[in-house]
Coordinates of N, CA, C and O in Angstrom, one line a residue:
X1 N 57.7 122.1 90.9 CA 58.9 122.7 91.3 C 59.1 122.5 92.8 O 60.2 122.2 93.3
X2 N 58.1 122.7 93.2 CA 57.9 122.6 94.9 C 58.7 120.9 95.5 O 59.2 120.7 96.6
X3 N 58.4 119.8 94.4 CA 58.7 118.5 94.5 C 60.0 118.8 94.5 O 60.6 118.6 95.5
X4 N 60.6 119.3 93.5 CA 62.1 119.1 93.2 C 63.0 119.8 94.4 O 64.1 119.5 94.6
X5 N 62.2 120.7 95.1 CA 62.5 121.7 96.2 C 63.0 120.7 97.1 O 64.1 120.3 97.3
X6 N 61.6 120.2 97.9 CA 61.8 119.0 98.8 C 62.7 118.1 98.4 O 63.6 117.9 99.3
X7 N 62.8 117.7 97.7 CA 63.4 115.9 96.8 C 65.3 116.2 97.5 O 66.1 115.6 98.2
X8 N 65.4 117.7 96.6 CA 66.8 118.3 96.9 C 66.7 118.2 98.0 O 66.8 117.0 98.5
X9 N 66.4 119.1 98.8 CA 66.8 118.9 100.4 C 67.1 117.4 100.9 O 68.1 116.9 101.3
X10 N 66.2 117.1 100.7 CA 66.6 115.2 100.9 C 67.4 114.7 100.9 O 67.9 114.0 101.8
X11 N 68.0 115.3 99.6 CA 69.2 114.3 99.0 C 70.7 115.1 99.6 O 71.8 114.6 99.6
X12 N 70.2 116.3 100.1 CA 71.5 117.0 100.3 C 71.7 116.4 102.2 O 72.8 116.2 102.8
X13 N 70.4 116.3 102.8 CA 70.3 115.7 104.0 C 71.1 114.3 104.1 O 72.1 114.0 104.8
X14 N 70.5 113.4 103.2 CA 70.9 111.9 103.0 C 72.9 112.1 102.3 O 73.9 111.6 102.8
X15 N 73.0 112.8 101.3 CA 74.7 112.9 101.3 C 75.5 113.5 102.5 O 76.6 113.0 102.7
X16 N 75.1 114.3 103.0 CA 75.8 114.5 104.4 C 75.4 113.9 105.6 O 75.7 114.3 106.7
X17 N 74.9 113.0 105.4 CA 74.7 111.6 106.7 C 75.7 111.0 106.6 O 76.2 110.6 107.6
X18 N 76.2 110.7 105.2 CA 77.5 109.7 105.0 C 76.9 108.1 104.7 O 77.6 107.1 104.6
X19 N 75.5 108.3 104.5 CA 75.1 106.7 104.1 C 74.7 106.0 103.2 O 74.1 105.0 103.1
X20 N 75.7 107.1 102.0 CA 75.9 106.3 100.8 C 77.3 105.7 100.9 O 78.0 106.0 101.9
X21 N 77.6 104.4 99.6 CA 78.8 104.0 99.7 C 79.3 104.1 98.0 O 78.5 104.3 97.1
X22 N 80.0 104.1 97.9 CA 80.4 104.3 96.3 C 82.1 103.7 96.1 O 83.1 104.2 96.5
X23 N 82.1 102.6 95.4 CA 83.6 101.8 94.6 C 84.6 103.5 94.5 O 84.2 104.7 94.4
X24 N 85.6 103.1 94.5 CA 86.9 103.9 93.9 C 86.9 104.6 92.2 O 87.6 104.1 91.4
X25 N 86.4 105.4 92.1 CA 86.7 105.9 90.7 C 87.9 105.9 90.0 O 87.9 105.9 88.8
X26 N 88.8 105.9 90.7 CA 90.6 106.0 90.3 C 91.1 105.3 88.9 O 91.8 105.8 88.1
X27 N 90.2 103.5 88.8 CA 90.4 103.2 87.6 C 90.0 104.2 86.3 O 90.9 104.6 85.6
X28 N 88.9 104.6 86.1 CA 88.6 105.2 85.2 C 89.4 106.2 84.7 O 90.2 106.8 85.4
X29 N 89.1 106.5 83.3 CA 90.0 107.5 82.5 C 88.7 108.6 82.6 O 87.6 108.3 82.1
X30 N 88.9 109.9 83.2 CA 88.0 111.4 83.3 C 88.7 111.9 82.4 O 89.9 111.9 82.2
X31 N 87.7 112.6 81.6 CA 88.1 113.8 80.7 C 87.8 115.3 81.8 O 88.7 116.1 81.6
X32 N 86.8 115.7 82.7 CA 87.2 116.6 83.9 C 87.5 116.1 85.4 O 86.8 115.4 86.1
X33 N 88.8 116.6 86.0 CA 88.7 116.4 87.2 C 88.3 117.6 87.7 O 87.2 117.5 88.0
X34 N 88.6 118.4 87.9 CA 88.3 119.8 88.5 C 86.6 119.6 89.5 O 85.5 119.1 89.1
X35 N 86.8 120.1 90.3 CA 85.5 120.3 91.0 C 85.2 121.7 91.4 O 86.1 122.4 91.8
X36 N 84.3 122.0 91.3 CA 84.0 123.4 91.1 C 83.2 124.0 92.1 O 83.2 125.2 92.3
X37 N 82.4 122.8 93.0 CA 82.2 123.3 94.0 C 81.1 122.1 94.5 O 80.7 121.3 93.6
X38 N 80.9 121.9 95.6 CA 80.5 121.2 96.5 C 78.5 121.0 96.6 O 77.8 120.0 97.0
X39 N 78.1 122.2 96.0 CA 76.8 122.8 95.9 C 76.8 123.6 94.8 O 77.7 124.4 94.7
X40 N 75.6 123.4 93.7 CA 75.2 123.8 92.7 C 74.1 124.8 92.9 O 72.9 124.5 93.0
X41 N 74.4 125.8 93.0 CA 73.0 126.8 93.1 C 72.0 126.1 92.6 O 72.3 125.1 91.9
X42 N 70.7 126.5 92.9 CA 69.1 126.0 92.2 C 69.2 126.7 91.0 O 68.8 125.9 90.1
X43 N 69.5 128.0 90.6 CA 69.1 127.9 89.3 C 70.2 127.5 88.1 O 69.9 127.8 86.9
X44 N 71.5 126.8 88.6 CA 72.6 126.5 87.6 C 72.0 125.0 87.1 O 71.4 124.3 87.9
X45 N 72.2 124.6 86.1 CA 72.2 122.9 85.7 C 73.2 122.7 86.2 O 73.9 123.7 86.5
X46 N 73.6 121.5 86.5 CA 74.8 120.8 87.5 C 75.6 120.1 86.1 O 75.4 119.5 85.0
X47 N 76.8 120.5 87.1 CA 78.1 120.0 85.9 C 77.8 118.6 85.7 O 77.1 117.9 86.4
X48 N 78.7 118.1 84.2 CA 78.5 116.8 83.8 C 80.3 116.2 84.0 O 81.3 116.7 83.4
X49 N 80.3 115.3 84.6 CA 81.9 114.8 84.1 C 81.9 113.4 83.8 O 81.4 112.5 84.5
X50 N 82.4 113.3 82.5 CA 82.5 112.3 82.2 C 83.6 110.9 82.6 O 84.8 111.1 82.9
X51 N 83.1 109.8 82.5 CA 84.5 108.9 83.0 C 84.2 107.7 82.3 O 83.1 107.1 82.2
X52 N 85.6 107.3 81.7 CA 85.5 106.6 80.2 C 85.8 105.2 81.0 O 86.6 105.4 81.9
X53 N 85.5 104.3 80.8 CA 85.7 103.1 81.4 C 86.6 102.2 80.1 O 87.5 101.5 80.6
X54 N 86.4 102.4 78.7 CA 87.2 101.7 78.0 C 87.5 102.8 76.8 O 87.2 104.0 76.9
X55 N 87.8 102.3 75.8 CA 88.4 103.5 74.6 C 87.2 103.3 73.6 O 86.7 102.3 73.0
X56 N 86.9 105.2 73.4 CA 85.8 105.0 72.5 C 86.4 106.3 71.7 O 86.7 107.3 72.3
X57 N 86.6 106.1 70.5 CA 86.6 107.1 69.1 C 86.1 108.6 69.6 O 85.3 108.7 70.6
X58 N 86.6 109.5 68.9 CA 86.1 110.8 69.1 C 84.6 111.0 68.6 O 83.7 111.8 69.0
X59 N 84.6 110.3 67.9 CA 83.2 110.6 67.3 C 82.2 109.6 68.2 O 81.0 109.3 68.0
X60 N 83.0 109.0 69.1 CA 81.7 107.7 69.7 C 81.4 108.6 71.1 O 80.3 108.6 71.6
X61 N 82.5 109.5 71.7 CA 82.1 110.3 72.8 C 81.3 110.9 72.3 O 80.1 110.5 72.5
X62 N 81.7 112.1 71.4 CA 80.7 113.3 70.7 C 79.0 112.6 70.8 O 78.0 113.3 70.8
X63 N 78.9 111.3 70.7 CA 77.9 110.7 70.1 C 77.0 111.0 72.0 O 76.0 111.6 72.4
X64 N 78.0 110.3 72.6 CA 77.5 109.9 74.2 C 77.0 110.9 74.8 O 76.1 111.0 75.7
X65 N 77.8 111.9 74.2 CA 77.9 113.2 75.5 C 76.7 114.0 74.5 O 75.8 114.5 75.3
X66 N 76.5 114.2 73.3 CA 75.5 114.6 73.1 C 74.0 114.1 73.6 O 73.2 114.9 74.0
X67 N 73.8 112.9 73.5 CA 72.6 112.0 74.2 C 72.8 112.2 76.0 O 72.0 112.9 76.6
X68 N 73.8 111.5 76.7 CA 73.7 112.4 78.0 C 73.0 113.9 78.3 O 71.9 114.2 78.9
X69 N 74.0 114.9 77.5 CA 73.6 116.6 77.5 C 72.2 116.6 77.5 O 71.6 116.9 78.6
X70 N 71.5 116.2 76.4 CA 70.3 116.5 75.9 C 69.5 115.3 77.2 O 68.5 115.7 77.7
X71 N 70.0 114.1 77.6 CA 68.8 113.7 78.3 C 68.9 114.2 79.9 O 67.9 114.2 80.5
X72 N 70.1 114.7 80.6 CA 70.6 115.4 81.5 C 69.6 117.0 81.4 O 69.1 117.4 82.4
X73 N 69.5 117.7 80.5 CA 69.3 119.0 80.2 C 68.0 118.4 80.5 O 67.7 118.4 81.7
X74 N 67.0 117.8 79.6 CA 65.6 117.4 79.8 C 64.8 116.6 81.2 O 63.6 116.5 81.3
X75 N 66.0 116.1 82.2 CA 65.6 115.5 83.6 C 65.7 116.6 84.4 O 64.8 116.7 85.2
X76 N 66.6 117.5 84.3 CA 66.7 119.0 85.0 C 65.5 120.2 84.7 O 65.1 120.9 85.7
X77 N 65.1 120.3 83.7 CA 64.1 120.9 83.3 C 63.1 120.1 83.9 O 62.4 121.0 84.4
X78 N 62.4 118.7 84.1 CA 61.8 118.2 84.7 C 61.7 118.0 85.8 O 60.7 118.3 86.4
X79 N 62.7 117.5 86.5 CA 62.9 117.3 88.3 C 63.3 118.7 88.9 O 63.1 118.8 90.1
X80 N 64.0 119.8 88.3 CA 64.8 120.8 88.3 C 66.3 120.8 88.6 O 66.7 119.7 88.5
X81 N 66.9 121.3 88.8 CA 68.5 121.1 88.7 C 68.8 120.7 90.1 O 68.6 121.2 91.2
X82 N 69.4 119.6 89.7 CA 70.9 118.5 90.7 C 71.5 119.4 91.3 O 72.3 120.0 90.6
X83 N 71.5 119.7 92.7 CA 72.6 120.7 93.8 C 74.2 119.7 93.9 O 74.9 119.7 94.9
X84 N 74.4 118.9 92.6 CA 75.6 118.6 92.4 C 75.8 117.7 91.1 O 74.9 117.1 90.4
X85 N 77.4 117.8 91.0 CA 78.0 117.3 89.7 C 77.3 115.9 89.6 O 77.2 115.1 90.6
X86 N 76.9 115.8 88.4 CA 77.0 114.6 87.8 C 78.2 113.9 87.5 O 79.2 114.3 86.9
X87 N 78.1 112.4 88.0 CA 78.9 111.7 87.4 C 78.5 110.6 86.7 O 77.8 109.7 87.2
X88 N 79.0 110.7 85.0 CA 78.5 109.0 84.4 C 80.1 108.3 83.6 O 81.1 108.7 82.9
X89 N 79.7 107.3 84.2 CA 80.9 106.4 84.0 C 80.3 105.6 82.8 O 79.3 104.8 82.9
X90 N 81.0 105.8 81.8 CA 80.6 104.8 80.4 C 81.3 104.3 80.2 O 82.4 104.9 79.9
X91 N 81.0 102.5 80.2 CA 81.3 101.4 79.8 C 80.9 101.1 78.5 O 79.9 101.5 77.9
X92 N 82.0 100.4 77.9 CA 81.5 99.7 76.4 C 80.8 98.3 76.5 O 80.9 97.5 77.5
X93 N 80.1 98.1 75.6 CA 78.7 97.0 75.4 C 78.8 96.8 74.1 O 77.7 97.0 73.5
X94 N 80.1 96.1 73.2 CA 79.5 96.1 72.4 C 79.1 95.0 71.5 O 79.7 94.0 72.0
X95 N 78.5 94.6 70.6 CA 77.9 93.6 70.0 C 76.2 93.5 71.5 O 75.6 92.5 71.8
X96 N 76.0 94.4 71.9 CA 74.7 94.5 72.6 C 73.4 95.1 71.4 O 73.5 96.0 70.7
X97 N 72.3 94.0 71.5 CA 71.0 94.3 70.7 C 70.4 95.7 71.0 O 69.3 96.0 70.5
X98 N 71.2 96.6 71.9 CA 70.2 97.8 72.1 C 71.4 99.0 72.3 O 72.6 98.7 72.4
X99 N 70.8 100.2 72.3 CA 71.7 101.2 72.2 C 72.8 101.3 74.0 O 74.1 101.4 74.1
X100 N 71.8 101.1 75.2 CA 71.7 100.7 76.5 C 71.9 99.6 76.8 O 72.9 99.8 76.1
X101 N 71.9 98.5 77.2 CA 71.4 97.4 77.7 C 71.4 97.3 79.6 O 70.8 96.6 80.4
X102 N 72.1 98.0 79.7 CA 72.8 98.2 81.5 C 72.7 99.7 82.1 O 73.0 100.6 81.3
X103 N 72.3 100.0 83.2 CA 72.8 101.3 83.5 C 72.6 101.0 85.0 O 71.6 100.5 85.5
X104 N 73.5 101.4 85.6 CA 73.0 101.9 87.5 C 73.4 102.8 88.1 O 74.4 103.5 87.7
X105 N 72.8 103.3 89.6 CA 73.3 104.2 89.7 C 74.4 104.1 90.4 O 74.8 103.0 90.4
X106 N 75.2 104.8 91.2 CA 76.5 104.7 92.0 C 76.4 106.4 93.0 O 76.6 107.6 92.8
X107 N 76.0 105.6 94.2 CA 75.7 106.9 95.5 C 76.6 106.8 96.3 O 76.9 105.6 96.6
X108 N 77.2 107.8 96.9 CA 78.1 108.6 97.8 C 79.0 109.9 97.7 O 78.9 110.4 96.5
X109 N 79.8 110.4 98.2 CA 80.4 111.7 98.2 C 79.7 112.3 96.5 O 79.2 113.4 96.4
X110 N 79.9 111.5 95.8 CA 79.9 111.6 94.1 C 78.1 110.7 93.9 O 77.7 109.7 94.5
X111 N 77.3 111.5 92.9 CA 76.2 111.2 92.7 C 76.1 110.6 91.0 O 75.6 111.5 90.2
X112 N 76.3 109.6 90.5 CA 76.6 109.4 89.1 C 76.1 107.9 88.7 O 75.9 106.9 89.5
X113 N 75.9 108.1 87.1 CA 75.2 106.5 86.8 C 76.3 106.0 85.9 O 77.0 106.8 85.2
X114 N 76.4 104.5 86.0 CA 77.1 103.7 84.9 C 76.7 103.3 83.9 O 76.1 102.2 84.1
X115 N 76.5 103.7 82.2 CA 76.1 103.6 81.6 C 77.0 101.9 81.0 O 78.1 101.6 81.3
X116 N 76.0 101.4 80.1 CA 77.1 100.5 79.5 C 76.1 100.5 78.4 O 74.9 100.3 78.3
X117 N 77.4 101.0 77.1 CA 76.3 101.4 75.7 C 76.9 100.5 74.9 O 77.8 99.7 75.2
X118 N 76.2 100.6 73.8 CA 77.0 100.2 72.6 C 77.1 101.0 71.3 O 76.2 100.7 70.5
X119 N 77.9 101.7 71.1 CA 78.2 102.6 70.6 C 77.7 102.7 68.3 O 77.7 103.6 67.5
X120 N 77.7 102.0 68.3 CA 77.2 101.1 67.0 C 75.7 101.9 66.7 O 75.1 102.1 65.6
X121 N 75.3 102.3 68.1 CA 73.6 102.4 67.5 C 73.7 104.3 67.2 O 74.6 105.1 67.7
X122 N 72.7 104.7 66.3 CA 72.7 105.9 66.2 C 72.4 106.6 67.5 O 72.1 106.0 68.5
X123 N 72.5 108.5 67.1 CA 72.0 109.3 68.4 C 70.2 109.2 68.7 O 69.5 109.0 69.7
X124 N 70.1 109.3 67.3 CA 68.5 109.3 67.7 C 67.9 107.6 67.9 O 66.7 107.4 68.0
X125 N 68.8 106.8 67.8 CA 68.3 105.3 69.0 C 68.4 105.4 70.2 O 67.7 104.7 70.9
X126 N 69.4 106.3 70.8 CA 70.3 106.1 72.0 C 69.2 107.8 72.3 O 68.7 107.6 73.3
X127 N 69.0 108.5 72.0 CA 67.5 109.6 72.5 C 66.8 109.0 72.8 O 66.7 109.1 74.0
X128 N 65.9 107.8 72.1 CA 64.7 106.8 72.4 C 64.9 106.1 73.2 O 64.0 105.2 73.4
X129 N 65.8 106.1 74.0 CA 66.2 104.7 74.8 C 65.8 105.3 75.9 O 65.7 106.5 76.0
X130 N 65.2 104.2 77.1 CA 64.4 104.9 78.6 C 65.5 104.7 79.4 O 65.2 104.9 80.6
X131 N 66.5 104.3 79.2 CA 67.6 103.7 80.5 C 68.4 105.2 80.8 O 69.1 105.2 81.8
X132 N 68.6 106.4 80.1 CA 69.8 107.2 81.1 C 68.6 108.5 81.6 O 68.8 109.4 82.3
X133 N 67.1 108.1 81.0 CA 66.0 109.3 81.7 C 65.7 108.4 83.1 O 65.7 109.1 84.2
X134 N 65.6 107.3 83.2 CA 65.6 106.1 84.3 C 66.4 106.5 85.2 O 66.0 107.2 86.1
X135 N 67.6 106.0 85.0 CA 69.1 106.0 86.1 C 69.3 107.7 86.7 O 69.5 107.9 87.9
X136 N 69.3 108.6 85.6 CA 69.4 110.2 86.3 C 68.2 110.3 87.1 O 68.4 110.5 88.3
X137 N 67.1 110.2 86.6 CA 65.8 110.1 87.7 C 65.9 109.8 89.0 O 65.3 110.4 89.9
X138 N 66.8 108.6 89.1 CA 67.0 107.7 90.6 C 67.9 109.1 91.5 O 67.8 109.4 92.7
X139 N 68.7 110.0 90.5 CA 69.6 110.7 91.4 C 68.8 111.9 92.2 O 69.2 112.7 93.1
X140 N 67.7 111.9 91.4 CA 66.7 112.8 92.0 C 66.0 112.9 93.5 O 65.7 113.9 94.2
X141 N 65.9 111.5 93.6 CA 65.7 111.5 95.5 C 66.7 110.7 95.8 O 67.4 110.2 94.9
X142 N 66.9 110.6 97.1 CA 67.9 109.9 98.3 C 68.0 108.5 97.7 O 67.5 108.3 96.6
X143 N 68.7 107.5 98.3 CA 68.7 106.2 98.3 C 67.7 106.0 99.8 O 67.5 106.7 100.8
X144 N 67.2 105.0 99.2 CA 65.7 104.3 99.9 C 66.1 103.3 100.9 O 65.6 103.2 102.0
X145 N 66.7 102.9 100.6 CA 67.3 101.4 100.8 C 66.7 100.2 100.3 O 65.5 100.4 99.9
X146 N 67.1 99.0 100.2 CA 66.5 97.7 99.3 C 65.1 97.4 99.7 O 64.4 96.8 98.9
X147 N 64.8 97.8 100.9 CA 63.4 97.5 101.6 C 62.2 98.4 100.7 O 61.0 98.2 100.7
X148 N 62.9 99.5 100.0 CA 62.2 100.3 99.7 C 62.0 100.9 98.0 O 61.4 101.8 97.5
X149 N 63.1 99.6 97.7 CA 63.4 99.8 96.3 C 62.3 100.1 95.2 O 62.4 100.6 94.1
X150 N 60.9 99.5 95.9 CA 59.9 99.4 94.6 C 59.3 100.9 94.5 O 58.6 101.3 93.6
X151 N 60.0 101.9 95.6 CA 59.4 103.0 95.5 C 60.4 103.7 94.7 O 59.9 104.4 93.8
X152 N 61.8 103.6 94.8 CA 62.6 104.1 94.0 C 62.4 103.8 92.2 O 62.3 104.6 91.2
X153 N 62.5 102.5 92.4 CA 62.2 102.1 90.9 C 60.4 102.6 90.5 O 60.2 102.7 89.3
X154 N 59.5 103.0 91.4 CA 58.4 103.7 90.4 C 58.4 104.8 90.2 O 57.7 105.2 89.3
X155 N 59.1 105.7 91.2 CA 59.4 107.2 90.6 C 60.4 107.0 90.0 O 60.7 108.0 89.4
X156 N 61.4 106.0 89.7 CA 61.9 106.7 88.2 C 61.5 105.7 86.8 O 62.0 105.8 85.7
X157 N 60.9 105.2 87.1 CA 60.2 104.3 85.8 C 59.0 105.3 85.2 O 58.3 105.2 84.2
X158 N 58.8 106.4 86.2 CA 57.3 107.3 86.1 C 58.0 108.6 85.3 O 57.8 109.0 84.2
X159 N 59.1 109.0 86.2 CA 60.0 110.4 85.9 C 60.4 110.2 84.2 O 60.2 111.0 83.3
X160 N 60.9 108.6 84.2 CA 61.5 108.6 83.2 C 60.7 109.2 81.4 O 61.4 109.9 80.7
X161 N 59.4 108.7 81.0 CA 58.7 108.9 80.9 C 58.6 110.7 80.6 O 58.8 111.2 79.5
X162 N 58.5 111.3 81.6 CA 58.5 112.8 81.5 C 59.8 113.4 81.6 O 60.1 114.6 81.9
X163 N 60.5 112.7 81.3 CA 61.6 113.4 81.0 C 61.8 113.0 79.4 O 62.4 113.8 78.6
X164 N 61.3 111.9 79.0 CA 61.3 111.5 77.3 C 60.3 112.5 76.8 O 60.5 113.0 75.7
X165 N 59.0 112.8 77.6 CA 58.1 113.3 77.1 C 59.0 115.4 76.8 O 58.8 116.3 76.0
X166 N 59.8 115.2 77.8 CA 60.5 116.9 77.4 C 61.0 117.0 76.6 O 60.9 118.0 75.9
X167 N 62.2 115.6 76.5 CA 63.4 115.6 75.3 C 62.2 115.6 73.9 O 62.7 115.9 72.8
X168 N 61.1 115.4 73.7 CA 60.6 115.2 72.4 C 59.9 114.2 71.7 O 59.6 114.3 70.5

């Protein structure tokens, strides 16, 4: 807990430096815009907003947003809760051999990962998959910078892992 203590501060230090950069979200289709607030208390889970990159069936969101929820709920219970909104931008992938094939993250003002799924595969393939316990993991500490990438990429290749190990 004490990790997730520090980690936050970090990240809340490193977003108000201004030395993240992040593309224009505007293309995207949001099902919430509303912002609710700027800072997520420590004991709230941090909001989820979703942003649709192409057209997916009612039942292909329900599908997404339940695997997000449940792997979002299980990185927060492990790293402890995000002192802000999530944002994941999902892209379609489809005719892809895996539930994932793509994910990254996207840092500044907004802290959020780009999934690219393919909507074809069941919930419990897209549970088993290590790419959205991975990519949320990264939002857990600061950006590193490239010099420093192999550290970013081992705590979340490590996190990820215990955060599958929470989900079940």
């Amino acid at each position: 807990m004490k990790i997730a203590i520090i980690l936050s501060i970090l990240l809340l230090f490193s977003l108000s430096s201004g030395f993240f950069t992040f593309d224009n979200p505007s293309s995207f289709s949001t099902e919430k815009t509303k912002v609710v607030s700027d800072f997520i208390p420590p004991g709230k889970p941090a909001e989820i907003i979703y942003l649709w990159e192409d057209n997916f069936t009612r039942q292909e969101k329900e599908k997404i947003r339940t695997w997000l929820n449940t792997t979002a709920s299980a990185a927060q219970k492990t790293l402890g809760n995000f002192p802000f909104e999530l944002h994941f931008f999902i892209h379609r992938a489809d005719n892809a051999r895996e539930p994932v094939p793509w994910g990254n993250t996207e840092r500044s003002d907004i802290q959020g990962v780009n999934f690219h799924v393919n909507p074809d595969f069941t919930l419990d393939e897209f549970l088993h998959d290590w790419t959205a316990p991975h990519e949320i993991s990264h939002l857990a500490i600061p950006f590193v910078g490239r010099k420093n990438a192999w550290f970013a990429e081992g705590f979340a290749t490590y996190m990820q892992g215990q955060v599958l190990i929470e989900m079940g």
